[in-house]
XYZ file of C-alpha atoms in Angstrom:
697
model
C 2.627 -5.941 -3.530
C 4.515 -9.116 -4.021
C 3.498 -9.527 -7.680
C 4.970 -6.082 -8.550
C 8.037 -6.867 -6.602
C 8.504 -10.050 -8.535
C 8.171 -8.125 -11.810
C 11.128 -6.091 -10.881
C 13.501 -8.939 -10.083
C 15.442 -8.552 -13.335
C 16.147 -4.878 -12.413
C 16.957 -4.939 -8.601
C 19.326 -7.604 -7.497
C 18.505 -9.649 -4.333
C 21.642 -8.815 -2.675
C 20.548 -5.203 -1.975
C 17.068 -6.037 -0.698
C 17.700 -5.937 3.129
C 16.369 -2.630 4.416
C 19.792 -1.610 5.795
C 21.547 -2.142 2.599
C 18.814 -0.639 0.505
C 18.909 2.523 2.604
C 22.707 2.660 2.462
C 22.616 2.435 -1.368
C 19.953 5.144 -1.600
C 21.761 7.425 0.806
C 25.036 7.015 -1.022
C 23.688 7.569 -4.500
C 21.823 10.630 -3.443
C 24.831 12.262 -1.863
C 27.059 11.355 -4.879
C 24.552 12.891 -7.269
C 24.464 16.371 -5.628
C 27.861 16.397 -3.787
C 29.285 18.744 -6.556
C 27.020 21.572 -5.288
C 28.820 21.729 -2.001
C 31.342 24.590 -3.164
C 28.544 26.735 -4.886
C 28.127 30.366 -3.982
C 24.936 32.267 -2.906
C 22.942 32.825 -6.019
C 19.622 34.363 -7.092
C 17.219 34.335 -4.173
C 19.919 33.241 -1.811
C 21.119 36.892 -1.746
C 17.784 38.214 -0.354
C 16.888 35.295 1.923
C 20.314 34.869 3.451
C 22.988 37.509 2.681
C 20.664 40.478 3.072
C 18.508 38.950 5.628
C 19.124 40.503 9.046
C 17.276 37.677 10.876
C 20.339 35.545 10.450
C 22.503 37.857 12.455
C 22.972 37.651 16.249
C 21.860 41.244 16.747
C 18.292 40.353 15.733
C 16.261 38.880 18.509
C 15.112 35.373 17.953
C 11.514 36.421 18.642
C 11.564 38.548 15.540
C 11.769 35.395 13.335
C 8.058 34.682 14.214
C 6.970 38.199 13.009
C 8.997 38.253 9.778
C 8.617 36.634 6.480
C 11.127 34.365 4.724
C 13.019 37.497 3.449
C 13.314 39.280 6.736
C 10.434 41.802 6.282
C 7.799 42.388 8.748
C 4.610 40.374 7.743
C 2.366 43.344 8.594
C 4.078 45.287 5.897
C 2.135 45.747 2.567
C 5.282 44.762 0.637
C 5.795 41.626 2.544
C 5.960 38.418 0.407
C 3.955 36.650 3.152
C 6.170 33.580 2.885
C 6.102 32.554 6.611
C 8.973 29.969 7.169
C 10.475 30.703 10.610
C 11.845 27.194 11.154
C 13.730 27.296 7.789
C 15.138 30.804 8.678
C 16.106 29.473 12.074
C 18.312 26.726 10.363
C 19.870 29.516 8.214
C 20.697 31.286 11.500
C 22.202 28.331 12.993
C 24.377 27.743 9.723
C 25.390 31.430 10.064
C 26.428 30.934 13.646
C 28.343 27.637 13.190
C 30.050 28.897 9.944
C 31.019 32.082 11.625
C 29.508 34.263 8.823
C 28.211 33.898 5.236
C 30.352 30.992 4.188
C 28.248 29.068 1.567
C 29.826 25.593 1.944
C 28.190 24.890 5.291
C 24.864 25.919 3.920
C 25.180 23.697 0.848
C 26.382 20.723 2.947
C 23.298 20.882 5.060
C 21.064 20.813 1.900
C 22.947 17.855 0.510
C 22.560 15.925 3.758
C 18.943 16.779 4.077
C 18.263 15.477 0.586
C 20.157 12.230 1.465
C 18.141 11.740 4.602
C 14.839 12.286 2.768
C 15.799 9.854 0.096
C 16.563 7.181 2.837
C 13.370 7.979 4.556
C 11.440 7.413 1.395
C 12.412 3.799 1.320
C 9.965 3.411 4.298
C 7.349 5.552 2.642
C 7.496 3.646 -0.528
C 7.346 0.473 1.335
C 3.939 1.570 2.585
C 2.802 2.730 -0.952
C 3.667 -0.526 -2.615
C 3.289 -3.036 0.179
C 0.379 -1.712 2.227
C -0.167 -1.906 6.004
C -0.587 -5.536 6.913
C 0.755 -6.714 10.260
C 1.311 -10.080 11.952
C -0.375 -10.803 15.217
C 2.780 -9.665 16.934
C 2.679 -6.301 15.152
C 5.386 -6.925 12.533
C 4.674 -5.543 9.004
C 4.591 -7.963 6.107
C 4.735 -7.344 2.383
C 7.546 -4.648 2.396
C 7.904 -4.707 -1.331
C 11.677 -4.261 -1.024
C 12.412 -4.182 -4.905
C 9.726 -1.623 -5.724
C 10.615 0.530 -2.677
C 14.309 0.559 -3.559
C 13.804 1.407 -7.236
C 11.401 4.310 -6.490
C 13.772 5.645 -3.776
C 16.617 5.579 -6.081
C 14.620 7.364 -8.916
C 13.824 10.097 -6.398
C 17.372 10.297 -5.104
C 18.849 10.988 -8.550
C 15.986 13.040 -10.221
C 17.424 16.130 -11.958
C 14.377 18.204 -11.070
C 15.644 18.442 -7.508
C 18.712 20.395 -8.554
C 17.125 23.806 -7.599
C 16.044 22.553 -4.144
C 19.405 20.897 -3.300
C 22.024 23.205 -5.130
C 20.079 26.434 -4.202
C 20.308 27.229 -0.502
C 16.800 28.761 -0.349
C 15.651 25.276 -1.434
C 16.044 24.169 2.112
C 12.526 25.352 2.763
C 11.315 22.538 0.449
C 13.731 19.985 1.845
C 12.701 20.643 5.473
C 9.012 20.731 4.534
C 9.373 17.420 2.660
C 11.126 15.889 5.702
C 8.425 16.706 8.200
C 5.756 15.993 5.648
C 6.952 12.473 5.266
C 7.331 11.970 8.958
C 3.755 13.148 9.393
C 2.590 10.541 6.837
C 4.609 7.773 8.470
C 3.249 8.897 11.923
C -0.253 8.592 10.531
C 0.540 5.059 9.216
C 1.729 4.187 12.791
C -1.830 4.914 14.053
C -2.948 1.646 12.226
C -0.054 -0.418 13.657
C -1.380 0.385 17.075
C -4.842 -0.635 15.925
C -3.578 -4.080 14.952
C -1.696 -4.573 18.147
C -4.441 -3.364 20.526
C -7.643 -4.169 18.662
C -8.734 -0.626 17.879
C -8.902 1.147 14.591
C -6.874 4.272 15.383
C -4.475 5.679 17.855
C -5.316 9.268 18.794
C -1.635 9.836 19.897
C -0.228 9.022 16.468
C -2.955 11.119 14.646
C -2.154 14.046 16.949
C 1.638 13.635 16.342
C 0.949 13.522 12.610
C -0.891 16.815 12.876
C 1.855 18.386 14.984
C 4.478 17.181 12.280
C 2.402 18.669 9.692
C 2.267 22.084 11.475
C 6.125 21.850 11.688
C 6.203 21.203 7.903
C 3.966 24.164 7.317
C 6.458 26.323 9.405
C 9.184 25.266 7.083
C 7.104 25.921 3.884
C 3.474 26.623 3.365
C 2.662 23.438 1.305
C 3.391 21.302 4.431
C -0.217 21.619 5.486
C -1.284 19.534 2.575
C 0.051 16.426 4.350
C -3.288 16.433 6.238
C -5.183 16.118 2.970
C -2.983 13.260 1.869
C -3.520 11.518 5.215
C -7.253 11.859 4.862
C -7.193 10.313 1.350
C -4.942 7.542 2.605
C -7.392 6.777 5.504
C -10.593 6.894 3.407
C -9.448 5.087 0.208
C -6.769 2.702 1.547
C -7.445 2.008 5.215
C -11.275 2.468 4.806
C -11.270 0.508 1.498
C -13.656 2.916 -0.208
C -14.340 1.262 -3.566
C -15.882 3.637 -6.078
C -16.589 0.821 -8.629
C -18.541 -1.137 -6.041
C -20.540 1.916 -4.975
C -21.481 2.859 -8.672
C -22.527 -0.737 -9.216
C -24.643 -0.863 -6.105
C -26.139 2.495 -7.014
C -27.111 1.312 -10.499
C -28.774 -1.799 -8.868
C -30.355 0.671 -6.299
C -28.841 -1.487 -3.506
C -29.367 0.172 -0.168
C -26.381 -1.284 1.587
C -24.039 1.215 -0.097
C -20.357 1.008 1.001
C -20.383 4.829 1.460
C -23.089 4.666 4.089
C -21.176 1.971 5.963
C -18.047 4.196 5.836
C -20.066 7.210 7.157
C -21.172 5.077 10.109
C -17.491 4.251 10.978
C -17.168 6.212 14.121
C -13.330 5.855 14.363
C -12.812 7.011 10.730
C -15.058 10.066 11.333
C -13.206 10.870 14.629
C -9.843 10.742 12.755
C -11.347 12.941 9.954
C -12.615 15.383 12.626
C -9.075 15.650 14.121
C -7.451 16.221 10.723
C -10.110 18.805 9.754
C -9.795 20.680 13.153
C -6.023 20.615 12.973
C -5.952 21.816 9.342
C -8.446 24.587 10.040
C -6.708 25.743 13.114
C -3.352 25.827 11.243
C -4.814 27.776 8.293
C -6.514 30.171 10.743
C -3.386 30.951 12.585
C -1.438 31.274 9.375
C -3.939 33.781 8.089
C -3.904 35.814 11.239
C -0.143 35.988 11.114
C -0.293 37.334 7.517
C -1.954 40.420 8.881
C -2.823 42.543 5.939
C -4.091 39.823 3.579
C -2.492 37.943 0.651
C 0.716 39.169 -0.979
C 0.622 41.413 -4.067
C 2.289 40.143 -7.148
C 2.959 41.892 -10.436
C 2.053 40.764 -14.002
C 5.614 40.045 -14.613
C 5.638 37.317 -11.921
C 2.575 35.545 -13.160
C 1.148 36.818 -16.361
C -1.575 34.301 -16.694
C -3.220 35.274 -13.488
C -3.695 38.754 -14.802
C -5.442 37.826 -18.070
C -8.922 39.234 -18.425
C -10.486 36.108 -19.856
C -11.411 33.260 -17.587
C -10.760 30.898 -20.536
C -7.317 32.250 -21.149
C -6.317 31.878 -17.402
C -7.727 28.234 -17.345
C -5.886 27.272 -20.519
C -2.584 28.779 -19.367
C -2.734 27.239 -15.870
C -3.364 23.717 -17.419
C -0.487 24.379 -19.733
C 1.685 25.215 -16.800
C 0.525 21.944 -15.106
C 1.553 20.052 -18.299
C 4.978 21.696 -18.258
C 5.531 20.642 -14.709
C 4.539 17.134 -15.659
C 6.910 17.128 -18.583
C 9.703 18.319 -16.212
C 9.098 15.257 -14.100
C 9.048 12.950 -17.041
C 11.781 14.581 -19.135
C 13.861 17.142 -17.164
C 15.918 17.969 -20.319
C 15.740 21.732 -19.798
C 15.797 23.156 -16.203
C 15.761 26.871 -15.232
C 16.008 28.721 -11.956
C 13.622 31.474 -13.064
C 10.791 30.890 -15.656
C 9.441 34.470 -15.311
C 10.107 37.439 -17.639
C 8.194 36.022 -20.506
C 9.959 32.698 -20.708
C 6.593 31.058 -21.344
C 4.395 33.091 -23.815
C 0.659 33.169 -23.085
C -1.733 30.788 -24.939
C -4.337 33.252 -26.132
C -6.293 30.957 -28.514
C -7.337 27.224 -28.683
C -5.662 27.150 -32.089
C -2.282 27.327 -30.412
C -0.604 23.963 -30.932
C 0.391 23.849 -27.239
C -3.132 22.911 -26.191
C -2.208 19.410 -27.265
C -0.124 19.317 -24.193
C -3.245 20.004 -22.072
C -5.239 17.245 -23.723
C -2.456 14.686 -23.222
C -2.061 15.632 -19.469
C -5.718 15.176 -18.829
C -6.101 11.996 -20.817
C -3.283 10.464 -18.777
C -4.717 11.858 -15.446
C -8.246 10.695 -16.167
C -6.989 7.228 -17.141
C -5.001 6.977 -13.887
C -7.836 8.214 -11.739
C -10.334 5.744 -13.161
C -7.819 2.999 -12.604
C -7.082 4.248 -9.139
C -10.765 4.338 -8.096
C -12.410 1.633 -10.102
C -9.852 -1.083 -10.536
C -10.887 -4.535 -9.046
C -7.276 -5.109 -7.977
C -7.048 -3.585 -4.405
C -3.195 -3.445 -4.631
C -3.389 -1.523 -7.824
C -5.990 0.812 -6.474
C -3.763 1.501 -3.407
C -0.563 2.214 -5.377
C -2.202 4.430 -7.929
C -4.333 6.393 -5.371
C -1.403 7.173 -3.217
C 0.836 7.796 -6.215
C -1.716 10.390 -7.497
C -2.155 11.711 -3.902
C 1.552 12.431 -3.522
C 1.657 13.943 -7.079
C -1.354 16.195 -6.919
C -2.096 17.132 -3.275
C 1.279 18.797 -2.402
C 1.262 20.662 -5.685
C -2.239 22.351 -5.004
C -0.829 25.452 -3.245
C 1.289 26.122 -6.449
C -1.729 25.531 -8.854
C -3.244 29.063 -8.789
C -6.551 27.428 -7.915
C -6.959 28.952 -4.444
C -4.766 32.048 -4.769
C -2.456 33.765 -7.084
C 1.116 32.615 -6.870
C 4.384 34.639 -7.607
C 5.842 32.441 -10.387
C 4.949 30.681 -13.621
C 6.804 27.428 -13.204
C 9.006 26.644 -10.213
C 10.985 23.319 -10.148
C 11.287 23.599 -6.313
C 7.547 22.981 -5.814
C 8.026 19.610 -7.592
C 10.133 18.135 -4.837
C 7.313 16.490 -2.876
C 5.121 15.833 -6.002
C 7.982 13.807 -7.471
C 7.394 11.170 -4.785
C 4.117 10.458 -6.504
C 5.755 10.503 -9.910
C 8.360 7.938 -8.803
C 5.647 5.857 -7.413
C 3.669 5.799 -10.688
C 6.767 5.308 -12.773
C 7.905 2.327 -10.701
C 4.482 0.830 -10.952
C 4.669 1.275 -14.691
C 8.076 -0.254 -15.033
C 6.792 -3.239 -13.082
C 3.847 -3.588 -15.271
C 5.885 -3.253 -18.429
C 8.443 -5.881 -17.092
C 5.593 -8.197 -16.419
C 4.534 -8.203 -20.056
C 8.017 -8.119 -21.636
C 9.027 -11.259 -19.888
C 6.117 -13.319 -21.033
C 5.790 -15.096 -24.393
C 2.826 -15.587 -26.462
C 2.284 -19.287 -26.017
C 2.800 -18.884 -22.271
C 0.201 -15.988 -22.102
C -2.319 -18.052 -24.125
C -1.798 -21.152 -22.034
C -2.145 -19.221 -18.889
C -5.386 -17.610 -20.018
C -6.795 -20.899 -21.008
C -5.785 -22.501 -17.674
C -7.460 -19.579 -15.781
C -10.720 -20.257 -17.731
C -10.612 -23.934 -16.818
C -9.598 -25.237 -20.266
C -6.708 -27.441 -19.097
C -6.440 -29.577 -22.235
C -5.784 -26.646 -24.576
C -3.583 -24.928 -21.940
C -1.426 -28.055 -21.871
C -0.899 -27.782 -25.566
C 0.204 -24.163 -25.494
C 2.479 -24.681 -22.453
C 4.154 -27.660 -24.192
C 4.834 -25.510 -27.234
C 6.190 -22.704 -25.048
C 8.679 -25.241 -23.570
C 9.608 -26.654 -27.035
C 10.326 -23.160 -28.232
C 12.360 -22.347 -25.142
C 13.542 -25.496 -23.367
C 14.618 -23.464 -20.460
C 11.357 -21.718 -19.927
C 10.975 -22.572 -16.167
C 7.744 -20.787 -15.601
C 5.971 -22.629 -18.310
C 7.243 -25.961 -16.959
C 6.111 -24.863 -13.488
C 2.530 -24.063 -14.771
C 2.489 -27.225 -16.967
C 3.525 -29.279 -13.918
C 0.768 -27.798 -11.839
C -1.967 -28.757 -14.397
C -0.543 -32.240 -14.726
C -0.528 -32.631 -10.913
C -4.309 -31.630 -10.745
C -4.841 -34.256 -13.532
C -3.121 -36.798 -11.361
C -0.386 -37.214 -13.980
C 2.068 -37.231 -11.246
C 5.072 -38.873 -12.831
C 5.359 -36.423 -15.702
C 4.640 -33.489 -13.388
C 7.589 -34.574 -11.174
C 9.870 -34.813 -14.234
C 8.996 -31.289 -15.466
C 9.297 -29.612 -12.021
C 12.610 -31.466 -11.293
C 13.914 -30.196 -14.586
C 12.634 -26.610 -13.780
C 14.538 -26.569 -10.392
C 17.704 -28.032 -12.097
C 17.684 -25.225 -14.594
C 16.910 -22.503 -11.963
C 17.898 -23.845 -8.582
C 16.446 -20.807 -6.758
C 12.923 -21.160 -8.264
C 11.062 -21.446 -4.975
C 7.622 -22.027 -6.427
C 8.744 -24.896 -8.581
C 10.424 -26.489 -5.507
C 7.189 -26.168 -3.508
C 5.009 -27.678 -6.327
C 7.638 -30.439 -6.726
C 7.129 -31.044 -2.919
C 3.360 -31.221 -3.362
C 3.840 -33.900 -6.249
C 6.273 -35.919 -4.099
C 3.760 -35.906 -1.222
C 1.140 -37.194 -3.429
C 3.450 -40.016 -4.546
C 4.118 -40.885 -0.884
C 7.710 -39.888 -1.152
C 7.561 -38.039 2.096
C 11.352 -37.477 2.723
C 11.889 -36.078 -0.821
C 8.787 -33.801 -0.330
C 10.043 -32.482 2.989
C 13.490 -31.761 1.359
C 11.838 -29.830 -1.515
C 9.724 -27.653 0.816
C 12.736 -26.880 2.785
C 14.662 -25.872 -0.282
C 11.801 -23.628 -1.411
C 11.873 -21.906 1.987
C 15.657 -21.573 1.870
C 15.358 -19.623 -1.471
C 12.220 -17.585 -0.393
C 12.249 -17.233 3.431
C 8.844 -15.433 3.433
C 6.775 -18.176 1.704
C 3.547 -18.688 3.573
C 2.065 -21.149 1.065
C 5.121 -23.340 1.346
C 4.964 -23.358 5.169
C 1.316 -24.458 4.850
C 2.017 -27.314 2.529
C 4.946 -28.373 4.837
C 2.454 -28.461 7.696
C 0.136 -30.570 5.777
C 2.970 -33.152 5.160
C 3.820 -33.170 8.892
C 0.094 -33.668 9.779
C -0.035 -36.667 7.387
C 3.087 -38.083 9.218
C 1.459 -37.409 12.709
C 4.281 -34.996 13.503
C 1.709 -32.593 15.116
C 4.016 -30.183 16.817
C 5.955 -29.526 13.650
C 2.785 -29.239 11.669
C 1.459 -26.541 14.027
C 4.772 -24.726 13.856
C 4.685 -24.720 10.229
C 1.177 -23.372 10.016
C 2.016 -20.737 12.619
C 4.821 -19.602 10.343
C 2.364 -19.308 7.467
C 0.036 -17.146 9.478
C 2.781 -14.937 10.722
C 3.908 -14.238 7.120
C 0.499 -13.991 5.790
C -2.097 -13.249 8.554
C -4.969 -13.730 6.136
C -4.023 -17.451 5.347
C -7.255 -18.895 5.993
C -6.268 -22.583 5.159
C -3.312 -22.547 7.600
C -5.553 -21.160 10.324
C -8.248 -23.772 9.598
C -5.900 -26.688 9.645
C -4.289 -25.358 12.919
C -7.742 -25.094 14.592
C -8.800 -28.548 13.307
C -5.518 -30.278 14.413
C -5.675 -28.758 17.857
C -9.317 -29.789 18.116
C -8.662 -33.296 16.975
C -5.888 -33.779 19.475
C -8.000 -32.624 22.375
C -6.402 -29.127 22.854
C -9.670 -27.281 22.948
C -8.410 -24.203 24.696
C -5.648 -23.681 22.336
C -7.975 -24.412 19.312
C -10.276 -21.742 20.752
C -7.495 -19.219 21.149
C -6.314 -19.816 17.564
C -9.833 -19.591 16.095
C -10.452 -16.251 17.959
C -7.107 -14.875 16.695
C -7.822 -15.891 13.152
C -11.386 -14.327 13.138
C -9.804 -10.970 14.463
C -7.598 -11.045 11.293
C -10.131 -12.488 8.825
C -13.548 -11.562 10.386
C -15.645 -12.613 7.337
C -14.211 -15.962 6.681
C -17.157 -18.418 7.080
C -14.863 -21.477 7.100
C -13.041 -20.115 10.270
C -16.452 -19.357 11.871
C -17.395 -23.054 11.230
C -14.246 -24.563 12.714
C -14.341 -22.302 15.878
C -18.044 -23.064 16.233
C -17.246 -26.829 16.317
C -14.641 -26.158 19.038
C -16.910 -24.064 21.138
C -19.595 -26.738 20.877
C -17.299 -29.391 22.194
C -16.416 -27.017 24.964
C -20.125 -26.660 25.904
C -20.151 -22.876 24.923
C -23.462 -23.559 23.084
C -24.730 -20.039 22.735
C -21.536 -18.602 21.246
C -21.136 -21.725 18.993
C -24.709 -21.366 17.675
C -24.136 -17.727 16.834
C -21.108 -18.604 14.755
C -22.799 -21.429 12.978
C -25.642 -19.195 12.004
C -23.307 -16.573 10.812
C -21.311 -19.138 8.715
C -24.547 -20.481 7.139
C -25.702 -16.834 6.441
C -22.427 -16.387 4.458
C -22.602 -19.854 2.798
C -26.148 -21.202 3.094
C -25.551 -24.197 0.805
C -22.802 -25.949 2.890
C -24.418 -29.256 3.991
C -21.689 -29.727 6.742
C -22.544 -26.317 8.250
C -26.207 -27.339 8.739
C -25.233 -30.882 9.795
C -22.875 -29.735 12.536
C -25.283 -27.066 13.731
C -27.836 -29.920 14.012
C -25.477 -31.906 16.153
C -24.960 -28.855 18.434
C -28.773 -28.465 18.880
C -28.949 -32.302 19.516
C -26.432 -32.024 22.349
C -27.992 -28.894 23.620
C -31.402 -30.498 23.820
C -33.061 -28.252 21.143
C -34.357 -31.224 19.326
C -36.804 -29.490 16.973
C -34.061 -27.098 15.721
C -31.673 -30.068 15.327
C -34.418 -31.962 13.231
C -34.748 -28.935 10.990
C -31.062 -28.519 10.244
C -30.522 -32.305 9.812
C -33.216 -32.239 7.101
C -31.707 -29.211 5.474
C -28.237 -30.872 5.452
C -29.624 -34.020 3.916
C -31.420 -32.070 1.252
C -28.116 -30.470 0.293
C -26.090 -33.722 0.558
C -28.213 -36.777 0.683
C -25.058 -39.131 0.650
C -23.809 -37.762 3.990
C -23.860 -41.045 5.921
C -22.952 -39.530 9.256
C -25.662 -36.924 9.061
C -28.225 -39.677 8.103
C -27.162 -41.759 11.095
C -27.498 -38.804 13.474
C -30.782 -37.910 12.075
C -32.037 -41.491 12.540
C -31.008 -41.387 16.199
C -32.835 -38.028 16.720
C -35.996 -39.425 15.115
C -36.077 -42.404 17.465
C -35.516 -40.005 20.488
C -38.309 -37.881 19.342
C -40.602 -40.786 18.868
C -39.851 -42.003 22.317
C -40.479 -38.555 23.802
C -43.880 -38.522 22.033
C -44.862 -41.906 23.363
C -43.856 -40.883 26.800
C -45.919 -37.701 26.564
C -48.908 -39.816 25.523
């Protein structure tokens, strides 16, 4: 999300934005934060899970790990804790072997390194959450959101709530689970990279690999299976672009073309959901069979609320526990390795003041959920949906909703949910930064300009510049309005002043180039465009305008190159695609124009202007049937475009379908009576029809 990234430019310096340096910084910070835990001893649960666990010792056959719980007891025993984490125990056993015994330093170092690796991996995960999954025609991702990804990864790397997972050796279960959980999510994302490269919407290999990695995560800790639920949410709401607001609006209008129905008809999506459901069901079935005698038995001391007689008391206390977990993420002021033994007294009445925490939690959650599902901004919907998904879905096994758990609050179960928290916090910081940087007059001017009231907007922008003579964003916006009003000299002066004050202001350089182009100062315009690109290398709109300049100067090869750069950086750049197709068409390169048009429509299938341009090319190539289909599709999308009807009429005229040509000439002239070319062609057709009638007589 480029806008969110721009809102964070005052927090994250540009020098650390390249992926390698971002990951290096995140890894270094995460290791420094938790390095002091390397010389800790075995404490609390470490004693039972490691020191007293015979599964770590060489005398115990490796096969026993698959029949024992996390603590070394047989799963078939009624006293078993039922925590089945054989891969985590296997790493403990390797630690024991390599350390030559129970020497805690080696165990702690592995935990610290795992946390560092997970923090580095999250740079890529956050890049998907904030930037989305958009690819160029060559399969390269665009919109990496480097600032937002780096800030969120740093927040995760240093969050104090991770202390129990990293400093406590048994926390390795959560670390390993998180590692394979994130790899499973990234693997699922790769399924859609394949779809862009090969023209399909899914890659079975990557989906199956994601399920396999989810199973590995579950063998490290039980909550790993929830990654399949997160992948499903990601697929339906983000990839499938399920829009709850649109569906509600259509339902209220009793519109039969509901988005949900179209989604249910998406065979590839249903196939992926079937794979995820089958994989999850199979994993849970095997897990249940391994448990043997049923769920574990906990005591009232472990989880007092779950033993309360009243359903209301249980529900209130469970929700209070959720609020406490949320507070630990937001303000980890007091942390504790064991919250049992009455640390949190039960709430037995709604008069208890602590119910305020429940209300606050659900007000926040409901607000976020409404924004995530109903916002008209697709970028905002994606970020909030995935942020909430990472926050809530991995926490579900610890929620007491499906089965009783053996603790009240446990900071270790917040390791994965903190990914969602860091996502939401970073989004909030960006939104706050966006508002803090703006001034009142600038805001009013921008709102007036957006509503089309340019005269009033100019007045407010001038006042903003008067109050702050170095307010370059106000100068840029004012220059744009003056450019549109053809007041080019003042626009050039303002934009030149803006780039002198802030030499790396890429948008102002580009707008200055547009003004200079309009003033026929082509060399200066080219230099301004080049300077803009120097300061913002991934600037598709600037490449588009540079291409227009080259086209005006008949430098066709350079124009095509600039437009190609624009479409690589922004595959949905319709104007760049259109200009490329039209220039290739006008210069007689019909085959290249056709190839460009087909590539563009694969990326932007519903763009009627691209359909129109490609239809013109196909008509010249005498591919009349395909050209006709595209013209009709473009007209259906934009029925009042006179040129669409006019050019379709020309196609029918060439094709010999004279009656259809006459019909569309007439429609075109009704829409635009001043179209001289259409009127001339219509006159030629009428004479031809009259001659044919005379001949028939």
